[in-house]
Amino acid sequence: MKLIYFAWLRERIGHGEETAVLPPGITTVAELVSWLRGRGEGYARAFAQPDIVRAAIDRRHSRPDTPLAGAREIAFFPPMTGG
């Protein structure tokens, strides 16, 4: 599965994208975020406040409880502001 990180998430993790093989039992966005937080200091810092990080599965905004089944790409990004 392709994982993409934007803005300060990318800066904290140290790269903008990667391909990951998820362990069994990771079935939702929230479970994926929890697993990512355990992958190292950069990931822990990036996902320290998981409630503010947004996710998109195959370019569709997704909630934490959204299933990952069939997903090819998951993008993570911080909340956006505009004007």
Coordinates of C-alpha atoms in Angstrom, one line a residue:
M1 CA 0.0 0.0 0.0
K2 CA 1.3 3.4 -0.9
L3 CA 1.4 5.9 2.0
I4 CA 1.8 9.7 1.3
Y5 CA 2.6 12.3 3.8
F6 CA 2.1 16.1 3.3
A7 CA 3.4 19.3 4.9
W8 CA 4.7 19.0 8.4
L9 CA 3.9 15.3 8.5
R10 CA 6.4 14.8 5.8
E11 CA 9.0 16.9 7.6
R12 CA 8.6 15.0 10.9
I13 CA 8.7 11.6 9.3
G14 CA 11.6 12.4 7.0
H15 CA 10.1 11.4 3.6
G16 CA 7.0 12.1 1.5
E17 CA 5.9 8.7 0.6
E18 CA 6.6 5.0 1.1
T19 CA 5.2 1.6 0.3
A20 CA 4.2 -0.4 3.3
V21 CA 3.0 -3.9 3.9
L22 CA 0.6 -3.7 6.8
P23 CA 0.6 -6.3 9.5
P24 CA -2.6 -8.5 9.9
G25 CA -5.2 -6.8 12.0
I26 CA -4.8 -3.2 10.6
T27 CA -8.2 -2.7 9.1
T28 CA -9.1 1.0 9.6
V29 CA -7.4 4.4 9.2
A30 CA -7.2 4.7 13.0
E31 CA -5.5 1.4 13.4
L32 CA -3.0 2.4 10.6
V33 CA -2.2 5.6 12.4
S34 CA -1.7 3.8 15.7
W35 CA 0.7 1.3 13.9
L36 CA 2.6 4.1 12.2
R37 CA 3.1 5.9 15.6
G38 CA 5.0 2.9 16.8
R39 CA 7.4 2.9 13.8
G40 CA 9.8 5.4 15.2
E41 CA 10.4 8.9 16.7
G42 CA 9.5 10.8 13.5
Y43 CA 6.2 8.9 13.1
A44 CA 5.4 9.3 16.8
R45 CA 5.9 13.1 16.5
A46 CA 3.9 13.3 13.2
F47 CA 0.9 11.4 14.7
A48 CA 1.2 12.7 18.3
Q49 CA -2.3 14.3 17.8
P50 CA -4.0 11.8 15.6
D51 CA -7.4 13.6 15.9
I52 CA -6.0 16.6 13.9
V53 CA -4.4 14.5 11.1
R54 CA -6.7 14.0 8.0
A55 CA -6.6 11.0 5.7
A56 CA -7.7 10.3 2.2
I57 CA -8.1 6.8 0.8
D58 CA -7.6 6.6 -2.9
R59 CA -8.1 10.4 -3.0
R60 CA -11.3 10.4 -1.0
H61 CA -11.5 12.0 2.4
S62 CA -11.9 9.3 5.1
R63 CA -12.8 9.1 8.7
P64 CA -10.7 7.3 11.3
D65 CA -13.1 4.3 11.3
T66 CA -13.0 4.0 7.5
P67 CA -12.0 0.4 6.4
L68 CA -8.8 0.1 4.5
A69 CA -9.9 -3.0 2.5
G70 CA -9.0 -2.6 -1.2
A71 CA -7.1 0.7 -0.7
R72 CA -4.2 1.3 -3.0
E73 CA -3.1 4.7 -1.5
I74 CA -3.5 6.5 1.8
A75 CA -2.6 10.1 2.1
F76 CA -2.1 11.9 5.4
F77 CA -2.2 15.7 5.8
P78 CA -2.6 18.3 8.5
P79 CA -5.7 20.4 8.8
M80 CA -5.9 23.1 6.2
T81 CA -6.8 26.7 6.5
G82 CA -7.7 29.1 3.8
G83 CA -8.8 32.5 3.1

